[in-house]
Short mmCIF file of C-alpha atoms in Angstrom, two decimals:
data_model
loop_
_atom_site.label_atom_id
_atom_site.label_comp_id
_atom_site.label_asym_id
_atom_site.label_seq_id
_atom_site.Cartn_x
_atom_site.Cartn_y
_atom_site.Cartn_z
CA GLY A 1284 85.05 80.88 73.95
CA SER A 1285 86.53 84.33 74.33
CA TRP A 1286 85.80 84.72 78.03
CA GLY A 1287 89.50 85.33 78.49
CA ASN A 1288 89.12 89.09 78.71
CA GLY A 1289 88.37 88.77 82.36
CA ASN A 1290 87.60 92.46 82.39
CA ARG A 1291 83.92 92.40 83.06
CA TRP A 1292 84.65 91.31 86.60
CA ASP A 1293 87.16 94.02 87.15
CA ASN A 1294 86.93 97.10 89.30
CA ARG A 1295 90.50 98.16 88.67
CA SER A 1296 89.53 100.49 85.91
CA ASP A 1297 85.88 100.80 86.89
CA ASN A 1298 84.49 100.66 83.38
CA ARG A 1299 81.14 99.37 82.26
CA TRP A 1300 82.16 96.36 80.19
CA LYS A 1301 80.01 95.76 77.19
CA ASN A 1302 79.75 92.12 76.28
CA ASP A 1303 81.75 91.95 73.12
CA ASP A 1304 81.46 88.30 72.25
CA TYR A 1305 79.70 88.89 68.94
CA GLY A 1306 82.68 88.30 66.71
CA LYS A 1307 83.76 91.96 66.82
CA LYS A 1308 87.23 92.21 68.31
CA GLU A 1309 87.66 94.96 70.88
CA ASP A 1310 90.31 97.51 70.06
CA TRP A 1311 92.65 97.48 73.04
CA SER A 1312 94.76 100.35 71.75
CA VAL A 1313 92.11 102.99 72.49
CA PRO A 1314 92.28 104.47 76.00
CA LEU A 1315 89.27 103.84 78.23
CA GLN A 1316 87.67 106.69 80.14
CA LYS A 1317 89.51 108.48 82.94
CA ASN A 1318 88.99 107.63 86.58
CA GLU A 1319 90.11 110.55 88.76
CA LYS A 1320 90.20 108.60 92.01
CA LEU A 1321 92.26 105.76 90.56
CA GLU A 1322 94.50 108.24 88.75
CA TYR A 1323 95.29 109.97 92.02
CA GLU A 1324 95.90 106.63 93.76
CA LEU A 1325 98.30 105.48 91.03
CA PHE A 1326 100.14 108.67 90.18
CA GLY A 1327 99.73 110.89 93.22
CA SER A 1328 103.23 110.29 94.53
CA CYS A 1329 105.18 109.75 91.32
CA ASN A 1330 108.93 110.24 91.43
CA THR A 1331 109.54 113.92 91.29
CA GLY A 1332 112.81 115.59 90.57
CA ILE A 1333 114.52 112.59 89.03
CA ASN A 1334 117.69 113.86 87.52
CA PHE A 1335 117.31 112.23 84.10
CA ASP A 1336 120.30 114.09 82.68
CA LYS A 1337 122.52 112.29 85.17
CA TYR A 1338 121.72 109.14 83.20
CA GLU A 1339 123.13 110.42 79.97
CA ASP A 1340 126.62 109.36 80.94
CA ILE A 1341 125.79 105.74 81.70
CA PRO A 1342 127.59 103.78 79.01
CA VAL A 1343 125.49 101.15 77.25
CA GLU A 1344 126.99 98.50 75.06
CA ALA A 1345 124.75 96.42 72.83
CA THR A 1346 125.98 93.34 70.99
CA GLY A 1347 124.13 90.92 68.73
CA GLU A 1348 123.00 90.51 65.12
CA ASP A 1349 120.84 93.17 63.40
CA LEU A 1350 120.70 95.58 66.31
CA PRO A 1351 117.57 97.75 66.24
CA LYS A 1352 118.25 101.48 66.38
CA CYS A 1353 118.00 102.85 69.92
CA CYS A 1354 115.39 105.57 70.51
CA GLU A 1355 116.51 108.88 72.01
CA SER A 1356 113.04 110.00 73.09
CA PHE A 1357 109.73 108.34 73.98
CA ASN A 1358 108.23 109.94 70.84
CA GLU A 1359 110.77 108.14 68.69
CA CYS A 1360 109.71 104.83 70.26
CA GLN A 1361 106.36 105.11 68.45
CA LEU A 1362 104.31 104.01 71.44
CA GLY A 1363 100.52 103.95 71.39
CA GLU A 1364 98.27 106.56 72.99
CA ILE A 1365 97.68 104.71 76.29
CA LEU A 1366 101.37 104.50 77.12
CA ARG A 1367 102.14 108.01 75.94
CA ASN A 1368 99.49 109.32 78.36
CA ASN A 1369 100.69 107.18 81.26
CA LEU A 1370 104.35 108.11 80.79
CA VAL A 1371 103.34 111.76 81.11
CA LEU A 1372 101.38 110.97 84.30
CA CYS A 1373 104.50 109.20 85.63
CA ASN A 1374 106.65 112.28 84.94
CA TYR A 1375 108.92 110.25 82.67
CA THR A 1376 110.43 112.93 80.47
CA LYS A 1377 112.96 110.91 78.53
CA PRO A 1378 114.09 107.30 78.39
CA THR A 1379 117.03 106.20 80.55
CA PRO A 1380 119.88 104.46 78.68
CA VAL A 1381 118.53 100.97 79.36
CA GLN A 1382 115.07 102.06 78.15
CA LYS A 1383 116.48 103.63 74.95
CA TRP A 1384 117.75 100.22 73.95
CA ALA A 1385 115.33 97.78 75.54
CA ILE A 1386 112.15 99.39 74.19
CA PRO A 1387 113.08 99.11 70.48
CA ILE A 1388 114.62 95.66 71.05
CA VAL A 1389 111.34 94.34 72.47
CA MET A 1390 109.28 96.17 69.85
CA ASN A 1391 111.36 94.41 67.18
CA ASN A 1392 110.44 91.04 68.71
CA ARG A 1393 113.97 90.28 69.85
CA ASP A 1394 115.14 88.46 72.97
CA LEU A 1395 117.28 90.38 75.44
CA MET A 1396 119.88 89.62 78.08
CA ALA A 1397 120.59 92.82 80.00
CA CYS A 1398 123.16 93.34 82.71
CA ALA A 1399 121.74 96.34 84.50
CA GLN A 1400 121.67 97.43 88.09
CA THR A 1401 118.55 98.26 90.00
CA GLY A 1402 117.94 101.97 89.73
CA SER A 1403 118.66 102.08 86.01
CA GLY A 1404 114.99 102.27 85.06
CA LYS A 1405 114.80 98.65 83.97
CA THR A 1406 111.25 97.93 85.20
CA ALA A 1407 109.79 100.44 82.74
CA ALA A 1408 112.27 99.18 80.13
CA PHE A 1409 110.40 95.87 79.93
CA LEU A 1410 106.85 96.85 80.98
CA VAL A 1411 106.43 99.68 78.47
CA PRO A 1412 107.19 97.76 75.25
CA ILE A 1413 105.42 94.58 76.43
CA LEU A 1414 102.21 96.41 77.34
CA ASN A 1415 102.43 98.39 74.11
CA ALA A 1416 102.54 95.13 72.15
CA LEU A 1417 99.59 93.70 74.11
CA TYR A 1418 97.49 96.83 73.45
CA GLU A 1419 98.24 96.62 69.75
CA GLN A 1420 97.52 92.92 69.39
CA GLY A 1421 94.21 93.13 71.30
CA PRO A 1422 92.37 90.18 72.84
CA ILE A 1423 93.30 86.70 71.69
CA ASP A 1424 91.31 83.50 71.73
CA MET A 1425 91.97 81.61 74.91
CA PRO A 1426 92.13 77.80 75.10
CA SER A 1427 88.66 76.40 75.62
CA ARG A 1428 87.89 75.98 79.26
CA THR A 1429 87.53 72.55 80.76
CA TYR A 1430 84.64 72.19 83.14
CA GLY A 1431 85.35 73.41 86.66
CA ARG A 1432 87.38 76.20 88.22
CA ARG A 1433 88.46 79.09 86.04
CA LYS A 1434 91.98 78.96 84.77
CA GLN A 1435 93.75 82.15 83.78
CA TYR A 1436 96.00 82.39 80.74
CA PRO A 1437 98.29 85.43 81.16
CA LEU A 1438 99.73 86.94 77.97
CA ALA A 1439 102.90 88.07 79.77
CA LEU A 1440 104.75 86.71 82.80
CA VAL A 1441 107.33 88.50 84.94
CA LEU A 1442 109.32 86.39 87.43
CA ALA A 1443 111.24 88.06 90.25
CA PRO A 1444 112.89 86.75 93.44
CA THR A 1445 111.16 88.48 96.34
CA ARG A 1446 107.71 89.56 97.38
CA GLU A 1447 108.94 93.15 97.71
CA LEU A 1448 110.23 93.20 94.15
CA VAL A 1449 107.14 91.59 92.58
CA SER A 1450 104.90 94.02 94.48
CA GLN A 1451 106.93 96.89 93.14
CA ILE A 1452 106.84 95.67 89.53
CA TYR A 1453 103.09 95.11 89.92
CA ASP A 1454 102.60 98.69 91.17
CA GLU A 1455 104.50 100.00 88.12
CA SER A 1456 102.47 97.80 85.79
CA ARG A 1457 99.21 99.20 87.19
CA LYS A 1458 100.43 102.69 86.26
CA PHE A 1459 101.25 101.68 82.69
CA ALA A 1460 98.00 99.68 82.38
CA TYR A 1461 95.81 102.60 83.51
CA ARG A 1462 92.88 103.22 81.11
CA SER A 1463 93.62 99.96 79.27
CA HIS A 1464 91.90 96.57 79.00
CA ILE A 1465 94.91 94.87 80.55
CA ARG A 1466 94.52 93.59 84.08
CA PRO A 1467 97.81 92.98 85.95
CA CYS A 1468 97.94 90.54 88.89
CA VAL A 1469 100.61 89.67 91.43
CA VAL A 1470 101.25 86.40 93.27
CA TYR A 1471 103.90 85.68 95.92
CA GLY A 1472 104.43 83.34 98.84
CA GLY A 1473 104.32 84.02 102.55
CA THR A 1474 100.74 85.20 102.49
CA ASP A 1475 97.22 83.80 102.16
CA ILE A 1476 96.81 82.17 98.77
CA GLY A 1477 93.01 82.54 98.87
CA ALA A 1478 92.98 86.29 98.31
CA GLN A 1479 95.41 85.93 95.40
CA LEU A 1480 93.26 83.22 93.80
CA ARG A 1481 90.14 85.39 94.11
CA ASP A 1482 91.99 88.26 92.49
CA LEU A 1483 93.16 86.01 89.63
CA ASP A 1484 89.58 84.88 89.08
CA ARG A 1485 88.72 88.40 88.01
CA GLY A 1486 91.03 88.16 85.01
CA CYS A 1487 94.78 88.28 84.50
CA HIS A 1488 96.64 89.37 81.37
CA LEU A 1489 99.96 90.30 82.93
CA LEU A 1490 101.19 88.20 85.83
CA VAL A 1491 104.03 89.21 88.15
CA ALA A 1492 105.13 86.30 90.35
CA THR A 1493 107.74 84.73 92.57
CA PRO A 1494 108.70 81.28 91.20
CA GLY A 1495 107.59 79.17 94.18
CA ARG A 1496 104.08 80.58 94.43
CA LEU A 1497 103.59 80.41 90.66
CA VAL A 1498 104.45 76.69 90.60
CA ASP A 1499 101.86 76.20 93.36
CA MET A 1500 99.20 78.04 91.31
CA MET A 1501 100.06 76.03 88.19
CA GLU A 1502 99.80 72.77 90.09
CA ARG A 1503 96.36 73.80 91.34
CA GLY A 1504 95.35 74.24 87.70
CA ARG A 1505 94.66 77.95 88.14
CA ILE A 1506 97.22 79.35 85.71
CA GLY A 1507 98.06 78.14 82.22
CA LEU A 1508 101.02 79.50 80.27
CA ASP A 1509 99.79 78.38 76.84
CA CYS A 1510 99.24 81.97 75.64
CA CYS A 1511 102.27 83.53 77.30
CA LYS A 1512 104.01 85.53 74.58
CA PHE A 1513 106.35 87.47 76.87
CA LEU A 1514 108.57 86.12 79.63
CA VAL A 1515 110.71 88.36 81.84
CA LEU A 1516 113.22 87.15 84.44
CA ASP A 1517 114.14 90.08 86.66
CA GLU A 1518 117.16 89.86 88.99
CA ALA A 1519 117.89 86.45 87.52
CA ASP A 1520 121.17 86.12 89.44
CA ARG A 1521 119.35 86.71 92.69
CA MET A 1522 116.72 84.07 91.84
CA LEU A 1523 119.48 81.52 91.26
CA ASP A 1524 121.23 82.56 94.49
CA MET A 1525 117.99 81.87 96.30
CA GLY A 1526 117.77 78.38 94.82
CA PHE A 1527 114.86 78.99 92.45
CA GLU A 1528 116.43 77.41 89.36
CA PRO A 1529 114.37 74.16 89.52
CA GLN A 1530 111.12 76.14 89.81
CA ILE A 1531 112.12 78.47 86.97
CA ARG A 1532 112.96 75.55 84.70
CA ARG A 1533 109.71 73.82 85.70
CA ILE A 1534 107.73 76.95 84.73
CA VAL A 1535 109.56 77.69 81.48
CA GLN A 1536 110.50 74.27 80.12
CA LYS A 1537 108.25 71.63 81.64
CA ASP A 1538 104.81 73.10 81.15
CA SER A 1539 102.71 74.63 78.40
CA MET A 1540 104.71 77.82 77.81
CA PRO A 1541 105.54 78.42 74.12
CA PRO A 1542 109.20 77.47 73.46
CA ALA A 1543 112.07 79.94 72.93
CA GLY A 1544 111.64 81.48 69.49
CA CYS A 1545 107.83 81.37 69.79
CA ARG A 1546 107.79 83.80 72.70
CA GLU A 1547 109.86 86.84 73.60
CA THR A 1548 112.18 86.41 76.56
CA LEU A 1549 113.97 89.14 78.50
CA MET A 1550 116.49 88.47 81.26
CA PHE A 1551 117.81 91.13 83.62
CA SER A 1552 120.66 90.45 85.98
CA ALA A 1553 123.07 92.66 87.94
CA THR A 1554 125.91 90.17 87.42
CA PHE A 1555 126.62 87.71 84.62
CA PRO A 1556 128.12 84.59 86.19
CA ARG A 1557 128.37 81.25 84.44
CA GLU A 1558 124.99 79.99 85.73
CA ILE A 1559 123.24 82.97 84.18
CA GLN A 1560 125.05 82.45 80.87
CA LEU A 1561 123.78 78.86 80.79
CA LEU A 1562 120.23 79.94 81.63
CA ALA A 1563 120.40 82.51 78.81
CA LYS A 1564 121.58 79.81 76.40
CA ASP A 1565 118.56 77.65 77.30
CA PHE A 1566 115.87 80.33 77.47
CA LEU A 1567 116.83 82.94 74.88
CA HIS A 1568 116.80 82.79 71.10
CA ASN A 1569 119.16 84.88 68.96
CA TYR A 1570 119.36 87.43 71.74
CA ILE A 1571 120.87 90.88 72.08
CA PHE A 1572 123.25 91.41 74.99
CA LEU A 1573 123.02 94.76 76.73
CA ALA A 1574 125.63 95.89 79.25
CA VAL A 1575 124.45 98.98 81.09
CA GLY A 1576 127.19 100.76 83.00
CA ARG A 1577 130.09 98.57 84.02
CA VAL A 1578 128.57 95.18 84.74
CA GLY A 1579 128.46 94.71 88.49
CA SER A 1580 130.06 98.08 89.18
CA THR A 1581 128.92 100.59 91.72
CA SER A 1582 127.42 103.87 90.69
CA GLU A 1583 129.65 106.92 90.73
CA ASN A 1584 126.69 108.90 92.11
CA ILE A 1585 127.46 107.22 95.41
CA THR A 1586 130.10 108.55 97.78
CA GLN A 1587 131.52 105.52 99.62
CA LYS A 1588 133.14 105.94 103.02
CA VAL A 1589 134.75 103.20 105.10
CA VAL A 1590 135.34 103.94 108.79
CA TRP A 1591 137.10 101.86 111.46
CA VAL A 1592 134.58 101.22 114.24
CA GLU A 1593 135.07 98.67 117.02
CA GLU A 1594 132.13 96.33 117.60
CA CYS A 1595 131.26 97.93 120.97
CA GLU A 1596 131.24 101.44 119.51
CA LYS A 1597 129.00 100.80 116.51
CA ARG A 1598 125.77 101.97 118.15
CA SER A 1599 127.05 105.33 119.34
CA TYR A 1600 128.78 105.92 116.00
CA LEU A 1601 125.49 105.18 114.25
CA LEU A 1602 123.68 107.78 116.37
CA ASP A 1603 126.29 110.38 115.39
CA LEU A 1604 125.66 109.67 111.70
CA ILE A 1605 121.88 109.83 112.14
CA ASN A 1606 122.05 113.11 114.06
CA PHE A 1607 124.20 114.53 111.30
CA ALA A 1608 121.61 113.70 108.59
CA SER A 1609 118.93 116.16 107.53
CA PRO A 1610 115.64 115.19 109.20
CA ASP A 1611 113.73 114.50 105.98
CA SER A 1612 116.32 112.16 104.45
CA LEU A 1613 115.92 108.37 104.56
CA THR A 1614 118.63 106.21 106.12
CA LEU A 1615 118.93 102.48 105.47
CA VAL A 1616 121.00 100.47 107.97
CA PHE A 1617 122.18 96.97 107.06
CA VAL A 1618 122.92 94.29 109.65
CA GLU A 1619 123.90 90.65 109.18
CA THR A 1620 121.32 88.85 111.36
CA LYS A 1621 117.59 88.95 112.08
CA LYS A 1622 118.34 89.17 115.79
CA GLY A 1623 120.71 92.05 115.11
CA ALA A 1624 117.96 93.85 113.18
CA ASP A 1625 115.46 93.48 116.00
CA SER A 1626 117.81 94.59 118.75
CA LEU A 1627 119.15 97.57 116.79
CA GLU A 1628 115.63 98.75 115.94
CA GLU A 1629 114.65 98.44 119.61
CA TYR A 1630 117.76 100.37 120.67
CA LEU A 1631 117.00 103.21 118.23
CA VAL A 1632 113.36 103.43 119.31
CA VAL A 1633 114.32 103.50 123.01
CA GLU A 1634 116.80 106.29 122.20
CA GLY A 1635 113.92 108.22 120.63
CA TYR A 1636 114.65 107.73 116.91
CA PRO A 1637 111.81 106.92 114.44
CA ALA A 1638 113.07 103.52 113.24
CA THR A 1639 111.53 100.36 111.84
CA SER A 1640 112.99 97.10 110.50
CA ILE A 1641 112.48 94.30 107.99
CA HIS A 1642 113.96 90.82 107.75
CA GLY A 1643 113.03 87.35 106.55
CA ASP A 1644 111.04 86.30 109.63
CA ARG A 1645 108.59 89.17 109.38
CA SER A 1646 105.13 88.43 108.06
CA GLN A 1647 104.23 89.90 104.70
CA ARG A 1648 102.01 92.49 106.36
CA GLU A 1649 104.72 93.60 108.76
CA ARG A 1650 107.21 93.98 105.92
CA GLU A 1651 104.82 96.00 103.79
CA GLU A 1652 103.85 98.16 106.77
CA ALA A 1653 107.52 98.82 107.65
CA LEU A 1654 108.35 99.71 104.05
CA ARG A 1655 105.35 102.02 103.79
CA ALA A 1656 106.31 103.87 107.00
CA PHE A 1657 109.88 104.19 105.74
CA ARG A 1658 108.94 105.31 102.24
CA ASN A 1659 106.59 108.04 103.35
CA GLY A 1660 109.07 109.36 105.90
CA GLU A 1661 107.02 108.47 108.97
CA LYS A 1662 109.95 106.30 110.11
CA PRO A 1663 112.95 107.56 108.13
CA ILE A 1664 115.36 104.93 109.54
CA LEU A 1665 115.05 101.36 108.29
CA VAL A 1666 117.14 98.53 109.74
CA ALA A 1667 117.33 95.60 107.32
CA THR A 1668 119.03 92.27 106.64
CA ALA A 1669 120.33 91.33 103.20
CA VAL A 1670 117.07 89.55 102.33
CA ALA A 1671 115.45 92.94 102.14
CA ALA A 1672 118.30 94.43 100.14
CA ARG A 1673 117.78 93.19 96.63
CA GLY A 1674 115.37 94.94 94.36
CA LEU A 1675 113.81 97.41 96.76
CA ASP A 1676 113.09 100.67 95.04
CA ILE A 1677 112.87 103.28 97.70
CA PRO A 1678 113.11 106.52 95.80
CA ASN A 1679 115.33 108.76 97.89
CA VAL A 1680 117.49 106.87 100.35
CA ARG A 1681 120.19 109.43 101.00
CA HIS A 1682 122.38 107.28 103.20
CA VAL A 1683 123.10 103.55 103.34
CA ILE A 1684 124.99 102.40 106.42
CA ASN A 1685 126.67 98.99 106.57
CA PHE A 1686 126.46 98.54 110.32
CA ASP A 1687 127.76 95.01 109.64
CA LEU A 1688 129.80 94.64 106.45
CA PRO A 1689 128.81 91.59 104.40
CA SER A 1690 131.44 88.92 103.82
CA ASP A 1691 130.93 88.97 100.09
CA ILE A 1692 131.59 91.91 97.85
CA GLU A 1693 128.65 91.38 95.50
CA GLU A 1694 126.32 91.70 98.48
CA TYR A 1695 128.08 94.99 99.31
CA VAL A 1696 127.49 96.24 95.77
CA HIS A 1697 123.80 95.44 96.00
CA ARG A 1698 123.41 97.06 99.39
CA ILE A 1699 124.97 100.36 98.49
CA GLY A 1700 122.99 100.33 95.25
CA ARG A 1701 119.97 101.32 97.36
CA THR A 1702 121.24 104.90 97.37
CA GLY A 1703 122.17 107.16 94.46
CA ARG A 1704 119.24 105.71 92.52
CA VAL A 1705 117.94 107.06 89.27
CA GLY A 1706 120.37 109.92 89.02
CA ASN A 1707 120.16 111.11 92.64
CA LEU A 1708 123.26 111.55 94.80
CA GLY A 1709 123.84 109.15 97.66
CA LEU A 1710 126.17 108.31 100.50
CA ALA A 1711 127.25 104.88 101.75
CA THR A 1712 129.14 104.48 105.03
CA SER A 1713 130.56 101.10 106.09
CA PHE A 1714 131.75 100.17 109.57
CA PHE A 1715 134.96 98.15 109.33
CA ASN A 1716 136.93 96.30 112.03
CA GLU A 1717 138.97 93.13 112.74
CA LYS A 1718 136.04 90.93 111.70
CA ASN A 1719 135.95 92.24 108.13
CA LYS A 1720 139.48 91.51 106.95
CA ASN A 1721 138.30 88.81 104.55
CA VAL A 1722 136.63 91.39 102.31
CA VAL A 1723 139.38 94.03 102.41
CA ARG A 1724 141.05 93.36 99.04
CA ASP A 1725 137.82 93.27 97.06
CA LEU A 1726 136.60 96.37 98.85
CA LEU A 1727 139.79 98.23 98.03
CA GLU A 1728 139.57 97.27 94.36
CA LEU A 1729 135.98 98.45 94.22
CA LEU A 1730 136.66 101.80 95.92
CA ASP A 1731 139.59 102.37 93.61
CA GLU A 1732 137.52 101.65 90.54
CA ALA A 1733 134.68 103.95 91.64
CA LYS A 1734 137.29 106.71 92.19
CA GLN A 1735 136.61 106.92 95.93
CA GLU A 1736 138.90 108.13 98.69
CA ILE A 1737 140.72 105.23 100.32
CA PRO A 1738 141.79 105.56 103.97
CA ALA A 1739 145.48 104.79 104.54
CA TRP A 1740 144.72 102.25 107.27
CA LEU A 1741 142.60 100.25 104.83
CA GLU A 1742 145.43 100.14 102.31
CA SER A 1743 147.88 98.89 104.90
CA ILE A 1744 145.49 96.14 106.08
CA ALA A 1745 145.06 95.08 102.47
CA TYR A 1746 148.83 95.10 102.03
CA ASP A 1747 149.33 92.98 105.15
CA SER A 1748 146.66 90.50 104.15
CA ARG A 1749 148.28 89.75 100.79
CA PRO A 1750 148.63 86.02 100.30
CA GLN A 1751 152.24 85.03 99.71
CA GLY A 1752 152.93 84.45 96.06
CA GLY A 1753 150.78 86.86 94.17
CA ILE A 1754 147.24 88.05 94.28
CA ARG A 1755 144.41 85.67 95.04
CA ARG A 1756 142.04 85.95 92.12
CA GLY A 1757 138.39 85.13 92.26
CA ALA A 1758 138.24 86.34 95.83
CA THR A 1759 134.73 87.56 95.28
CA THR A 1760 133.31 84.07 95.40
CA LEU A 1761 134.83 83.24 98.76
CA GLY A 1762 132.72 83.51 101.83
CA ARG A 1763 129.53 83.03 99.81
CA LYS A 1764 126.68 82.39 102.22
#
């Protein structure tokens, strides 16, 4: 039957569902009535003051057959009424470069492989055209239900590596799904599965998930991918780094998901190593390749400083930097270990600074609580390990401090990418000493390329550490954790 709407059990849009099973197909493209309370909850704190013009200079290169024309404005994209309204509520005035290309590509039913950094507006770049397509196509007939527990058949699936990132994509999707028939859901590990199952039971058209938890749900017979017309892999490189490839292949290739060519697939990745190229070959069909900015480069909105700080002096140097910052600006401090995160947070709190921390051993609730306190400025200093680094969208981090420099340059790129987001200006300061010599050449190359000032002492260390007989290429892959 057509029970698949799932909406009648929904309080997310608080509408009185009429039972529409009498052969008449509901029109999903017409906005439902307003809900002031929900509207305030969703859009109350939307990004203000994003410098969209800053984006204009980001170079975008598209390659592939029959490229669709990119759209310079949201009007040109020919979106339906629901999305036009919600974009206004979100204060999105004009599309960022990745959105200008991705929206028409998806609307032309093409697959996409995009190399884009976080902070380029990529979440909206895939959610907007996918939701637009779902509103236009309206409800579809779901597979007939076998007796027993309800199974949900999402129409679109977004996979992402961490619980923070899926939660964030889910929050965005709720904004774009406001006043629509579409019910987004989110599932991730590290938290009680019961609550997530109950939420799924109330209907799920768009599912945002981490790979491990999704496999679990599929094996329990609670999610079927038979009707999944859109598949998005966000931060694909990060998912592979975290060892999720078997789960991703299990979800995409070994279940009931329509094959490549019968669904639309979008992959986003900050880097484009060989493993990602192979995944693209297997998952995408006649795709368009989009390079946004220099692939893997660091944003020129970020001022990068490297300072020599002995291990024993790091804490007092950190306090100097924090005291120097304006009180309302957010500071993100990266350390290498969980223990280091705990002890640094404790030190800052004892010294009277409003700090909090996140790392992999924290429970889901603790992580969300810490992020909330950081985001709203209650605790404007966040100490974090690399686990927390990828994919977090914290709107206005003014200063990223590498208290401990990572041993691999890609990790450095991702960390400093937390500042200077979406056209804002940012500052990244890295503490460097004896222990960090292994990363010096890559660091130098990166600073040079981003037109940053390079301290003379750093150049001489790099010069001294030259291997005999030419430059060691491929240094970026050394010291991979």
